Amino acid sequence: SPIQEIRINDELLSSDSDTTIRLDIPLSLCEGENRFHVQVTTENGEQQKEFILNYSRPEDGTSMAGEKSPFQLITAANLIYTNNATAVKEDTTAGTKLALTIIPQYKHMLNSTSDLLVQGIILREKYSDSNLENLETVYTQVGADWQNRAGFGDWQLKLGWTDIGGKTSGLTADTKVETDIFVGGSVRLKALDNKNLKLGLRYTMINAEESSSADYDADGTLLTINAAWNRKFSGVATNIKGGYYFNDAKGMYKDYSTLGLGIAGKYPLDKQLTIGGKLNIKQTSYAETDPQKGEKETLMLSTLSVNGSYKMPKLFGITATGELTQKQRSSNVDSRKFSELLANVGVIYVY
């Protein structure tokens, strides 16, 4: 029967629908025993097999031919148009911004079943119209992941630091939004005999910009619990996710809880072209009645997107992307309602 997906050490490598397939995959090897767990899923079920490869580094210290580099650099440049750059209900202002994302990462194989991944994220966004209030966005994150495939589950533990800031129109100095320290983890339990299900937990300590009133102090903690399930249906790689967020801030009017649900799908038309779509819904409820809003606010943000990507065959490592997104926020506070349409085109380069 047709192959739905192929995983090696829980990493999805192919989702072709042929009955046979040949894969050319560079793999990182450590000296000694290396275990590779191969999982093939078809319409008739799942087959698993483990391979053991013993590797000895040459005496002259050179690398084995075809050995994958532990360093990877992902760069994305995007041009984004929005018809509501100020996220307001009325008197909207359109805007165009340029976004640049750089993700350097280094993966060190500790042994045959565990790795250490050190990764950074650098995001910069800037509107072309200097009169827009939120002119620039600056996002920086550094984190380390310990990934383990031994025992009764595939584990990932993460520790990191995030800094979010920007620049406001009319101000020369940069604006601080918040600085976070986070710790978390996720697991795919082998005991469930279903590695398509992933459970996660994250705890974030937030140091926000200074507030003029203690009741609006956003310093605090954010607890996130999430789950994701992926499966292939008739060639469509589908991901369904859900999450619960509990924000406990020092300021009483900044406490809230959020429930989020989402579904996304991708379908490869051929080896180069992939189309997809996604829907995300988040409902947020604030704990107290805010005198500035006049209500105990409950809001819902819906995001619907269609997207596509094209791997350029003559430009190795470069993928062109496009996405059209509709956002809609409803709220019992009238001034907080808005809708927004975004068009995004870009390129991704993986080194």
PDB file of N, CA and C in Angstrom, residues 83-174:
ATOM      1  N   ASN A  83      -3.652  45.588   5.921  1.00  0.00           N
ATOM      2  CA  ASN A  83      -4.609  46.685   5.726  1.00  0.00           C
ATOM      3  C   ASN A  83      -4.998  47.335   7.053  1.00  0.00           C
ATOM      4  N   ASN A  84      -4.396  46.855   8.177  1.00  0.00           N
ATOM      5  CA  ASN A  84      -4.718  47.418   9.488  1.00  0.00           C
ATOM      6  C   ASN A  84      -3.482  47.313  10.385  1.00  0.00           C
ATOM      7  N   ALA A  85      -2.507  48.144  10.126  1.00  0.00           N
ATOM      8  CA  ALA A  85      -1.235  48.074  10.853  1.00  0.00           C
ATOM      9  C   ALA A  85      -1.370  48.485  12.313  1.00  0.00           C
ATOM     10  N   THR A  86      -2.423  49.261  12.652  1.00  0.00           N
ATOM     11  CA  THR A  86      -2.599  49.740  14.022  1.00  0.00           C
ATOM     12  C   THR A  86      -3.571  48.875  14.813  1.00  0.00           C
ATOM     13  N   ALA A  87      -4.141  47.819  14.219  1.00  0.00           N
ATOM     14  CA  ALA A  87      -5.029  46.873  14.898  1.00  0.00           C
ATOM     15  C   ALA A  87      -6.160  47.582  15.626  1.00  0.00           C
ATOM     16  N   VAL A  88      -6.909  48.423  14.899  1.00  0.00           N
ATOM     17  CA  VAL A  88      -8.040  49.154  15.466  1.00  0.00           C
ATOM     18  C   VAL A  88      -9.305  48.805  14.697  1.00  0.00           C
ATOM     19  N   LYS A  89     -10.459  49.140  15.296  1.00  0.00           N
ATOM     20  CA  LYS A  89     -11.742  48.817  14.682  1.00  0.00           C
ATOM     21  C   LYS A  89     -12.065  49.754  13.525  1.00  0.00           C
ATOM     22  N   GLU A  90     -11.817  51.036  13.708  1.00  0.00           N
ATOM     23  CA  GLU A  90     -12.145  52.039  12.702  1.00  0.00           C
ATOM     24  C   GLU A  90     -10.929  52.899  12.400  1.00  0.00           C
ATOM     25  N   ASP A  91     -11.029  53.664  11.300  1.00  0.00           N
ATOM     26  CA  ASP A  91      -9.927  54.541  10.874  1.00  0.00           C
ATOM     27  C   ASP A  91      -8.626  53.770  10.767  1.00  0.00           C
ATOM     28  N   THR A  92      -8.666  52.641  10.070  1.00  0.00           N
ATOM     29  CA  THR A  92      -7.498  51.777   9.935  1.00  0.00           C
ATOM     30  C   THR A  92      -6.443  52.401   9.036  1.00  0.00           C
ATOM     31  N   THR A  93      -5.211  51.984   9.233  1.00  0.00           N
ATOM     32  CA  THR A  93      -4.086  52.462   8.435  1.00  0.00           C
ATOM     33  C   THR A  93      -3.354  51.272   7.841  1.00  0.00           C
ATOM     34  N   ALA A  94      -3.192  51.267   6.523  1.00  0.00           N
ATOM     35  CA  ALA A  94      -2.464  50.190   5.858  1.00  0.00           C
ATOM     36  C   ALA A  94      -0.969  50.412   6.009  1.00  0.00           C
ATOM     37  N   GLY A  95      -0.212  49.320   5.901  1.00  0.00           N
ATOM     38  CA  GLY A  95       1.230  49.448   6.023  1.00  0.00           C
ATOM     39  C   GLY A  95       1.949  48.273   5.391  1.00  0.00           C
ATOM     40  N   THR A  96       3.205  48.490   5.039  1.00  0.00           N
ATOM     41  CA  THR A  96       4.068  47.443   4.487  1.00  0.00           C
ATOM     42  C   THR A  96       5.344  47.383   5.317  1.00  0.00           C
ATOM     43  N   LYS A  97       5.731  46.172   5.683  1.00  0.00           N
ATOM     44  CA  LYS A  97       6.937  46.025   6.493  1.00  0.00           C
ATOM     45  C   LYS A  97       7.833  44.935   5.926  1.00  0.00           C
ATOM     46  N   LEU A  98       9.108  45.070   6.238  1.00  0.00           N
ATOM     47  CA  LEU A  98      10.108  44.083   5.852  1.00  0.00           C
ATOM     48  C   LEU A  98      10.527  43.327   7.104  1.00  0.00           C
ATOM     49  N   ALA A  99      10.544  42.002   7.025  1.00  0.00           N
ATOM     50  CA  ALA A  99      10.920  41.166   8.166  1.00  0.00           C
ATOM     51  C   ALA A  99      12.118  40.308   7.792  1.00  0.00           C
ATOM     52  N   LEU A 100      13.072  40.223   8.693  1.00  0.00           N
ATOM     53  CA  LEU A 100      14.257  39.396   8.505  1.00  0.00           C
ATOM     54  C   LEU A 100      14.404  38.489   9.724  1.00  0.00           C
ATOM     55  N   THR A 101      14.506  37.182   9.481  1.00  0.00           N
ATOM     56  CA  THR A 101      14.649  36.199  10.547  1.00  0.00           C
ATOM     57  C   THR A 101      15.911  35.377  10.306  1.00  0.00           C
ATOM     58  N   ILE A 102      16.732  35.262  11.330  1.00  0.00           N
ATOM     59  CA  ILE A 102      17.956  34.462  11.256  1.00  0.00           C
ATOM     60  C   ILE A 102      17.938  33.453  12.405  1.00  0.00           C
ATOM     61  N   ILE A 103      18.106  32.162  12.076  1.00  0.00           N
ATOM     62  CA  ILE A 103      18.082  31.104  13.078  1.00  0.00           C
ATOM     63  C   ILE A 103      19.372  30.283  12.960  1.00  0.00           C
ATOM     64  N   PRO A 104      20.383  30.599  13.743  1.00  0.00           N
ATOM     65  CA  PRO A 104      21.568  29.731  13.782  1.00  0.00           C
ATOM     66  C   PRO A 104      21.360  28.625  14.814  1.00  0.00           C
ATOM     67  N   GLN A 105      21.801  27.416  14.487  1.00  0.00           N
ATOM     68  CA  GLN A 105      21.681  26.332  15.455  1.00  0.00           C
ATOM     69  C   GLN A 105      22.845  25.358  15.314  1.00  0.00           C
ATOM     70  N   TYR A 106      23.210  24.794  16.460  1.00  0.00           N
ATOM     71  CA  TYR A 106      24.310  23.832  16.508  1.00  0.00           C
ATOM     72  C   TYR A 106      23.831  22.603  17.267  1.00  0.00           C
ATOM     73  N   LYS A 107      23.939  21.445  16.628  1.00  0.00           N
ATOM     74  CA  LYS A 107      23.468  20.194  17.222  1.00  0.00           C
ATOM     75  C   LYS A 107      24.659  19.291  17.503  1.00  0.00           C
ATOM     76  N   HIS A 108      24.809  18.951  18.779  1.00  0.00           N
ATOM     77  CA  HIS A 108      25.918  18.102  19.209  1.00  0.00           C
ATOM     78  C   HIS A 108      25.372  16.760  19.661  1.00  0.00           C
ATOM     79  N   MET A 109      25.822  15.687  19.025  1.00  0.00           N
ATOM     80  CA  MET A 109      25.375  14.352  19.402  1.00  0.00           C
ATOM     81  C   MET A 109      26.137  13.911  20.642  1.00  0.00           C
ATOM     82  N   LEU A 110      25.412  13.746  21.742  1.00  0.00           N
ATOM     83  CA  LEU A 110      26.024  13.305  22.995  1.00  0.00           C
ATOM     84  C   LEU A 110      26.331  11.822  22.964  1.00  0.00           C
ATOM     85  N   ASN A 111      25.380  11.027  22.468  1.00  0.00           N
ATOM     86  CA  ASN A 111      25.556   9.586  22.278  1.00  0.00           C
ATOM     87  C   ASN A 111      24.531   9.136  21.253  1.00  0.00           C
ATOM     88  N   SER A 112      24.324   7.837  21.121  1.00  0.00           N
ATOM     89  CA  SER A 112      23.444   7.321  20.072  1.00  0.00           C
ATOM     90  C   SER A 112      21.974   7.640  20.312  1.00  0.00           C
ATOM     91  N   THR A 113      21.602   8.058  21.531  1.00  0.00           N
ATOM     92  CA  THR A 113      20.186   8.300  21.830  1.00  0.00           C
ATOM     93  C   THR A 113      19.881   9.714  22.302  1.00  0.00           C
ATOM     94  N   SER A 114      20.868  10.578  22.418  1.00  0.00           N
ATOM     95  CA  SER A 114      20.587  11.930  22.911  1.00  0.00           C
ATOM     96  C   SER A 114      21.458  12.967  22.204  1.00  0.00           C
ATOM     97  N   ASP A 115      20.902  14.174  22.068  1.00  0.00           N
ATOM     98  CA  ASP A 115      21.578  15.290  21.417  1.00  0.00           C
ATOM     99  C   ASP A 115      21.398  16.549  22.250  1.00  0.00           C
ATOM    100  N   LEU A 116      22.294  17.510  22.035  1.00  0.00           N
ATOM    101  CA  LEU A 116      22.167  18.842  22.615  1.00  0.00           C
ATOM    102  C   LEU A 116      22.080  19.842  21.470  1.00  0.00           C
ATOM    103  N   LEU A 117      20.984  20.593  21.443  1.00  0.00           N
ATOM    104  CA  LEU A 117      20.765  21.583  20.390  1.00  0.00           C
ATOM    105  C   LEU A 117      20.810  22.975  21.000  1.00  0.00           C
ATOM    106  N   VAL A 118      21.727  23.811  20.489  1.00  0.00           N
ATOM    107  CA  VAL A 118      21.808  25.216  20.899  1.00  0.00           C
ATOM    108  C   VAL A 118      21.319  26.060  19.726  1.00  0.00           C
ATOM    109  N   GLN A 119      20.337  26.910  20.001  1.00  0.00           N
ATOM    110  CA  GLN A 119      19.679  27.631  18.910  1.00  0.00           C
ATOM    111  C   GLN A 119      19.409  29.080  19.294  1.00  0.00           C
ATOM    112  N   GLY A 120      19.517  29.945  18.311  1.00  0.00           N
ATOM    113  CA  GLY A 120      19.175  31.351  18.488  1.00  0.00           C
ATOM    114  C   GLY A 120      18.134  31.775  17.471  1.00  0.00           C
ATOM    115  N   ILE A 121      17.338  32.765  17.816  1.00  0.00           N
ATOM    116  CA  ILE A 121      16.357  33.343  16.883  1.00  0.00           C
ATOM    117  C   ILE A 121      16.514  34.857  16.933  1.00  0.00           C
ATOM    118  N   ILE A 122      16.745  35.451  15.780  1.00  0.00           N
ATOM    119  CA  ILE A 122      16.877  36.902  15.669  1.00  0.00           C
ATOM    120  C   ILE A 122      15.844  37.375  14.648  1.00  0.00           C
ATOM    121  N   LEU A 123      14.897  38.179  15.101  1.00  0.00           N
ATOM    122  CA  LEU A 123      13.828  38.685  14.228  1.00  0.00           C
ATOM    123  C   LEU A 123      13.828  40.210  14.274  1.00  0.00           C
ATOM    124  N   ARG A 124      13.787  40.816  13.092  1.00  0.00           N
ATOM    125  CA  ARG A 124      13.690  42.265  12.989  1.00  0.00           C
ATOM    126  C   ARG A 124      12.604  42.598  11.963  1.00  0.00           C
ATOM    127  N   GLU A 125      11.673  43.472  12.360  1.00  0.00           N
ATOM    128  CA  GLU A 125      10.608  43.941  11.472  1.00  0.00           C
ATOM    129  C   GLU A 125      10.587  45.467  11.482  1.00  0.00           C
ATOM    130  N   LYS A 126      10.358  46.049  10.304  1.00  0.00           N
ATOM    131  CA  LYS A 126      10.304  47.509  10.227  1.00  0.00           C
ATOM    132  C   LYS A 126       9.321  47.934   9.150  1.00  0.00           C
ATOM    133  N   TYR A 127       8.410  48.850   9.528  1.00  0.00           N
ATOM    134  CA  TYR A 127       7.456  49.406   8.572  1.00  0.00           C
ATOM    135  C   TYR A 127       8.129  50.459   7.698  1.00  0.00           C
ATOM    136  N   SER A 128       7.660  50.549   6.474  1.00  0.00           N
ATOM    137  CA  SER A 128       8.195  51.560   5.563  1.00  0.00           C
ATOM    138  C   SER A 128       7.693  52.958   5.918  1.00  0.00           C
ATOM    139  N   ASP A 129       6.510  53.045   6.552  1.00  0.00           N
ATOM    140  CA  ASP A 129       5.928  54.318   6.946  1.00  0.00           C
ATOM    141  C   ASP A 129       6.435  54.682   8.343  1.00  0.00           C
ATOM    142  N   SER A 130       7.265  55.693   8.448  1.00  0.00           N
ATOM    143  CA  SER A 130       7.866  56.067   9.729  1.00  0.00           C
ATOM    144  C   SER A 130       6.872  56.717  10.683  1.00  0.00           C
ATOM    145  N   ASN A 131       5.656  57.020  10.207  1.00  0.00           N
ATOM    146  CA  ASN A 131       4.654  57.643  11.068  1.00  0.00           C
ATOM    147  C   ASN A 131       3.838  56.624  11.858  1.00  0.00           C
ATOM    148  N   LEU A 132       3.965  55.342  11.532  1.00  0.00           N
ATOM    149  CA  LEU A 132       3.243  54.328  12.281  1.00  0.00           C
ATOM    150  C   LEU A 132       3.796  54.232  13.694  1.00  0.00           C
ATOM    151  N   GLU A 133       2.893  54.039  14.670  1.00  0.00           N
ATOM    152  CA  GLU A 133       3.306  54.094  16.073  1.00  0.00           C
ATOM    153  C   GLU A 133       4.314  52.996  16.415  1.00  0.00           C
ATOM    154  N   ASN A 134       3.981  51.750  16.104  1.00  0.00           N
ATOM    155  CA  ASN A 134       4.902  50.637  16.370  1.00  0.00           C
ATOM    156  C   ASN A 134       5.772  50.425  15.132  1.00  0.00           C
ATOM    157  N   LEU A 135       6.791  51.262  15.019  1.00  0.00           N
ATOM    158  CA  LEU A 135       7.582  51.322  13.794  1.00  0.00           C
ATOM    159  C   LEU A 135       8.432  50.074  13.583  1.00  0.00           C
ATOM    160  N   GLU A 136       9.080  49.593  14.646  1.00  0.00           N
ATOM    161  CA  GLU A 136       9.981  48.451  14.527  1.00  0.00           C
ATOM    162  C   GLU A 136       9.696  47.429  15.626  1.00  0.00           C
ATOM    163  N   THR A 137       9.973  46.166  15.307  1.00  0.00           N
ATOM    164  CA  THR A 137       9.894  45.082  16.283  1.00  0.00           C
ATOM    165  C   THR A 137      11.244  44.389  16.333  1.00  0.00           C
ATOM    166  N   VAL A 138      11.734  44.161  17.556  1.00  0.00           N
ATOM    167  CA  VAL A 138      13.026  43.512  17.764  1.00  0.00           C
ATOM    168  C   VAL A 138      12.792  42.317  18.684  1.00  0.00           C
ATOM    169  N   TYR A 139      13.119  41.121  18.195  1.00  0.00           N
ATOM    170  CA  TYR A 139      12.902  39.892  18.968  1.00  0.00           C
ATOM    171  C   TYR A 139      14.177  39.061  18.921  1.00  0.00           C
ATOM    172  N   THR A 140      14.675  38.683  20.098  1.00  0.00           N
ATOM    173  CA  THR A 140      15.894  37.879  20.189  1.00  0.00           C
ATOM    174  C   THR A 140      15.675  36.764  21.199  1.00  0.00           C
ATOM    175  N   GLN A 141      16.073  35.546  20.823  1.00  0.00           N
ATOM    176  CA  GLN A 141      15.931  34.413  21.732  1.00  0.00           C
ATOM    177  C   GLN A 141      17.151  33.510  21.619  1.00  0.00           C
ATOM    178  N   VAL A 142      17.591  33.007  22.762  1.00  0.00           N
ATOM    179  CA  VAL A 142      18.683  32.044  22.836  1.00  0.00           C
ATOM    180  C   VAL A 142      18.225  30.900  23.727  1.00  0.00           C
ATOM    181  N   GLY A 143      18.420  29.663  23.261  1.00  0.00           N
ATOM    182  CA  GLY A 143      17.965  28.528  24.050  1.00  0.00           C
ATOM    183  C   GLY A 143      18.800  27.287  23.802  1.00  0.00           C
ATOM    184  N   ALA A 144      18.687  26.346  24.712  1.00  0.00           N
ATOM    185  CA  ALA A 144      19.368  25.057  24.595  1.00  0.00           C
ATOM    186  C   ALA A 144      18.353  23.947  24.825  1.00  0.00           C
ATOM    187  N   ASP A 145      18.384  22.919  23.962  1.00  0.00           N
ATOM    188  CA  ASP A 145      17.476  21.774  24.052  1.00  0.00           C
ATOM    189  C   ASP A 145      18.275  20.498  24.275  1.00  0.00           C
ATOM    190  N   TRP A 146      17.832  19.725  25.229  1.00  0.00           N
ATOM    191  CA  TRP A 146      18.359  18.368  25.395  1.00  0.00           C
ATOM    192  C   TRP A 146      17.313  17.407  24.868  1.00  0.00           C
ATOM    193  N   GLN A 147      17.692  16.612  23.860  1.00  0.00           N
ATOM    194  CA  GLN A 147      16.771  15.685  23.205  1.00  0.00           C
ATOM    195  C   GLN A 147      17.221  14.259  23.482  1.00  0.00           C
ATOM    196  N   ASN A 148      16.297  13.446  23.991  1.00  0.00           N
ATOM    197  CA  ASN A 148      16.632  12.087  24.385  1.00  0.00           C
ATOM    198  C   ASN A 148      15.614  11.113  23.804  1.00  0.00           C
ATOM    199  N   ARG A 149      16.119  10.033  23.189  1.00  0.00           N
ATOM    200  CA  ARG A 149      15.234   9.053  22.558  1.00  0.00           C
ATOM    201  C   ARG A 149      15.249   7.714  23.287  1.00  0.00           C
ATOM    202  N   ALA A 150      15.838   7.643  24.470  1.00  0.00           N
ATOM    203  CA  ALA A 150      15.920   6.398  25.221  1.00  0.00           C
ATOM    204  C   ALA A 150      14.779   6.320  26.236  1.00  0.00           C
ATOM    205  N   GLY A 151      14.539   5.121  26.776  1.00  0.00           N
ATOM    206  CA  GLY A 151      13.522   4.962  27.802  1.00  0.00           C
ATOM    207  C   GLY A 151      12.136   4.795  27.222  1.00  0.00           C
ATOM    208  N   PHE A 152      11.129   5.283  27.964  1.00  0.00           N
ATOM    209  CA  PHE A 152       9.742   5.070  27.553  1.00  0.00           C
ATOM    210  C   PHE A 152       9.174   6.224  26.736  1.00  0.00           C
ATOM    211  N   GLY A 153      10.023   7.186  26.339  1.00  0.00           N
ATOM    212  CA  GLY A 153       9.518   8.291  25.532  1.00  0.00           C
ATOM    213  C   GLY A 153      10.629   9.056  24.861  1.00  0.00           C
ATOM    214  N   ASP A 154      10.267   9.828  23.869  1.00  0.00           N
ATOM    215  CA  ASP A 154      11.194  10.743  23.214  1.00  0.00           C
ATOM    216  C   ASP A 154      11.027  12.102  23.876  1.00  0.00           C
ATOM    217  N   TRP A 155      12.032  12.517  24.644  1.00  0.00           N
ATOM    218  CA  TRP A 155      11.945  13.700  25.480  1.00  0.00           C
ATOM    219  C   TRP A 155      12.697  14.879  24.883  1.00  0.00           C
ATOM    220  N   GLN A 156      12.210  16.062  25.221  1.00  0.00           N
ATOM    221  CA  GLN A 156      12.924  17.290  24.874  1.00  0.00           C
ATOM    222  C   GLN A 156      12.784  18.251  26.048  1.00  0.00           C
ATOM    223  N   LEU A 157      13.903  18.666  26.625  1.00  0.00           N
ATOM    224  CA  LEU A 157      13.923  19.644  27.710  1.00  0.00           C
ATOM    225  C   LEU A 157      14.593  20.914  27.206  1.00  0.00           C
ATOM    226  N   LYS A 158      14.014  22.071  27.543  1.00  0.00           N
ATOM    227  CA  LYS A 158      14.503  23.323  26.965  1.00  0.00           C
ATOM    228  C   LYS A 158      14.610  24.407  28.024  1.00  0.00           C
ATOM    229  N   LEU A 159      15.680  25.208  27.907  1.00  0.00           N
ATOM    230  CA  LEU A 159      15.904  26.370  28.763  1.00  0.00           C
ATOM    231  C   LEU A 159      16.321  27.525  27.858  1.00  0.00           C
ATOM    232  N   GLY A 160      15.747  28.708  28.101  1.00  0.00           N
ATOM    233  CA  GLY A 160      16.092  29.803  27.211  1.00  0.00           C
ATOM    234  C   GLY A 160      15.767  31.178  27.765  1.00  0.00           C
ATOM    235  N   TRP A 161      16.165  32.180  26.979  1.00  0.00           N
ATOM    236  CA  TRP A 161      16.001  33.595  27.321  1.00  0.00           C
ATOM    237  C   TRP A 161      15.477  34.332  26.101  1.00  0.00           C
ATOM    238  N   THR A 162      14.515  35.225  26.317  1.00  0.00           N
ATOM    239  CA  THR A 162      13.904  35.984  25.233  1.00  0.00           C
ATOM    240  C   THR A 162      13.886  37.465  25.574  1.00  0.00           C
ATOM    241  N   ASP A 163      14.186  38.303  24.590  1.00  0.00           N
ATOM    242  CA  ASP A 163      14.109  39.753  24.753  1.00  0.00           C
ATOM    243  C   ASP A 163      13.259  40.319  23.622  1.00  0.00           C
ATOM    244  N   ILE A 164      12.228  41.082  23.986  1.00  0.00           N
ATOM    245  CA  ILE A 164      11.312  41.664  23.003  1.00  0.00           C
ATOM    246  C   ILE A 164      11.305  43.172  23.186  1.00  0.00           C
ATOM    247  N   GLY A 165      11.502  43.868  22.093  1.00  0.00           N
ATOM    248  CA  GLY A 165      11.506  45.324  22.147  1.00  0.00           C
ATOM    249  C   GLY A 165      11.096  45.905  20.810  1.00  0.00           C
ATOM    250  N   GLY A 166      11.423  47.162  20.612  1.00  0.00           N
ATOM    251  CA  GLY A 166      11.056  47.798  19.357  1.00  0.00           C
ATOM    252  C   GLY A 166      11.390  49.269  19.372  1.00  0.00           C
ATOM    253  N   LYS A 167      10.792  49.963  18.424  1.00  0.00           N
ATOM    254  CA  LYS A 167      10.978  51.409  18.332  1.00  0.00           C
ATOM    255  C   LYS A 167       9.628  52.032  17.996  1.00  0.00           C
ATOM    256  N   THR A 168       9.283  53.075  18.760  1.00  0.00           N
ATOM    257  CA  THR A 168       8.016  53.775  18.582  1.00  0.00           C
ATOM    258  C   THR A 168       8.240  55.051  17.799  1.00  0.00           C
ATOM    259  N   SER A 169       7.302  55.364  16.916  1.00  0.00           N
ATOM    260  CA  SER A 169       7.420  56.568  16.097  1.00  0.00           C
ATOM    261  C   SER A 169       7.538  57.809  16.978  1.00  0.00           C
ATOM    262  N   GLY A 170       8.502  58.673  16.662  1.00  0.00           N
ATOM    263  CA  GLY A 170       8.698  59.905  17.410  1.00  0.00           C
ATOM    264  C   GLY A 170       9.684  59.784  18.545  1.00  0.00           C
ATOM    265  N   LEU A 171      10.098  58.563  18.876  1.00  0.00           N
ATOM    266  CA  LEU A 171      11.070  58.346  19.943  1.00  0.00           C
ATOM    267  C   LEU A 171      12.390  57.871  19.341  1.00  0.00           C
ATOM    268  N   THR A 172      13.485  58.410  19.851  1.00  0.00           N
ATOM    269  CA  THR A 172      14.801  58.016  19.332  1.00  0.00           C
ATOM    270  C   THR A 172      15.318  56.761  20.010  1.00  0.00           C
ATOM    271  N   ALA A 173      14.936  56.552  21.277  1.00  0.00           N
ATOM    272  CA  ALA A 173      15.414  55.390  22.019  1.00  0.00           C
ATOM    273  C   ALA A 173      14.542  54.168  21.731  1.00  0.00           C
ATOM    274  N   ASP A 174      15.150  52.991  21.857  1.00  0.00           N
ATOM    275  CA  ASP A 174      14.394  51.757  21.684  1.00  0.00           C
ATOM    276  C   ASP A 174      13.434  51.563  22.856  1.00  0.00           C
TER     277      ASP A 174
END
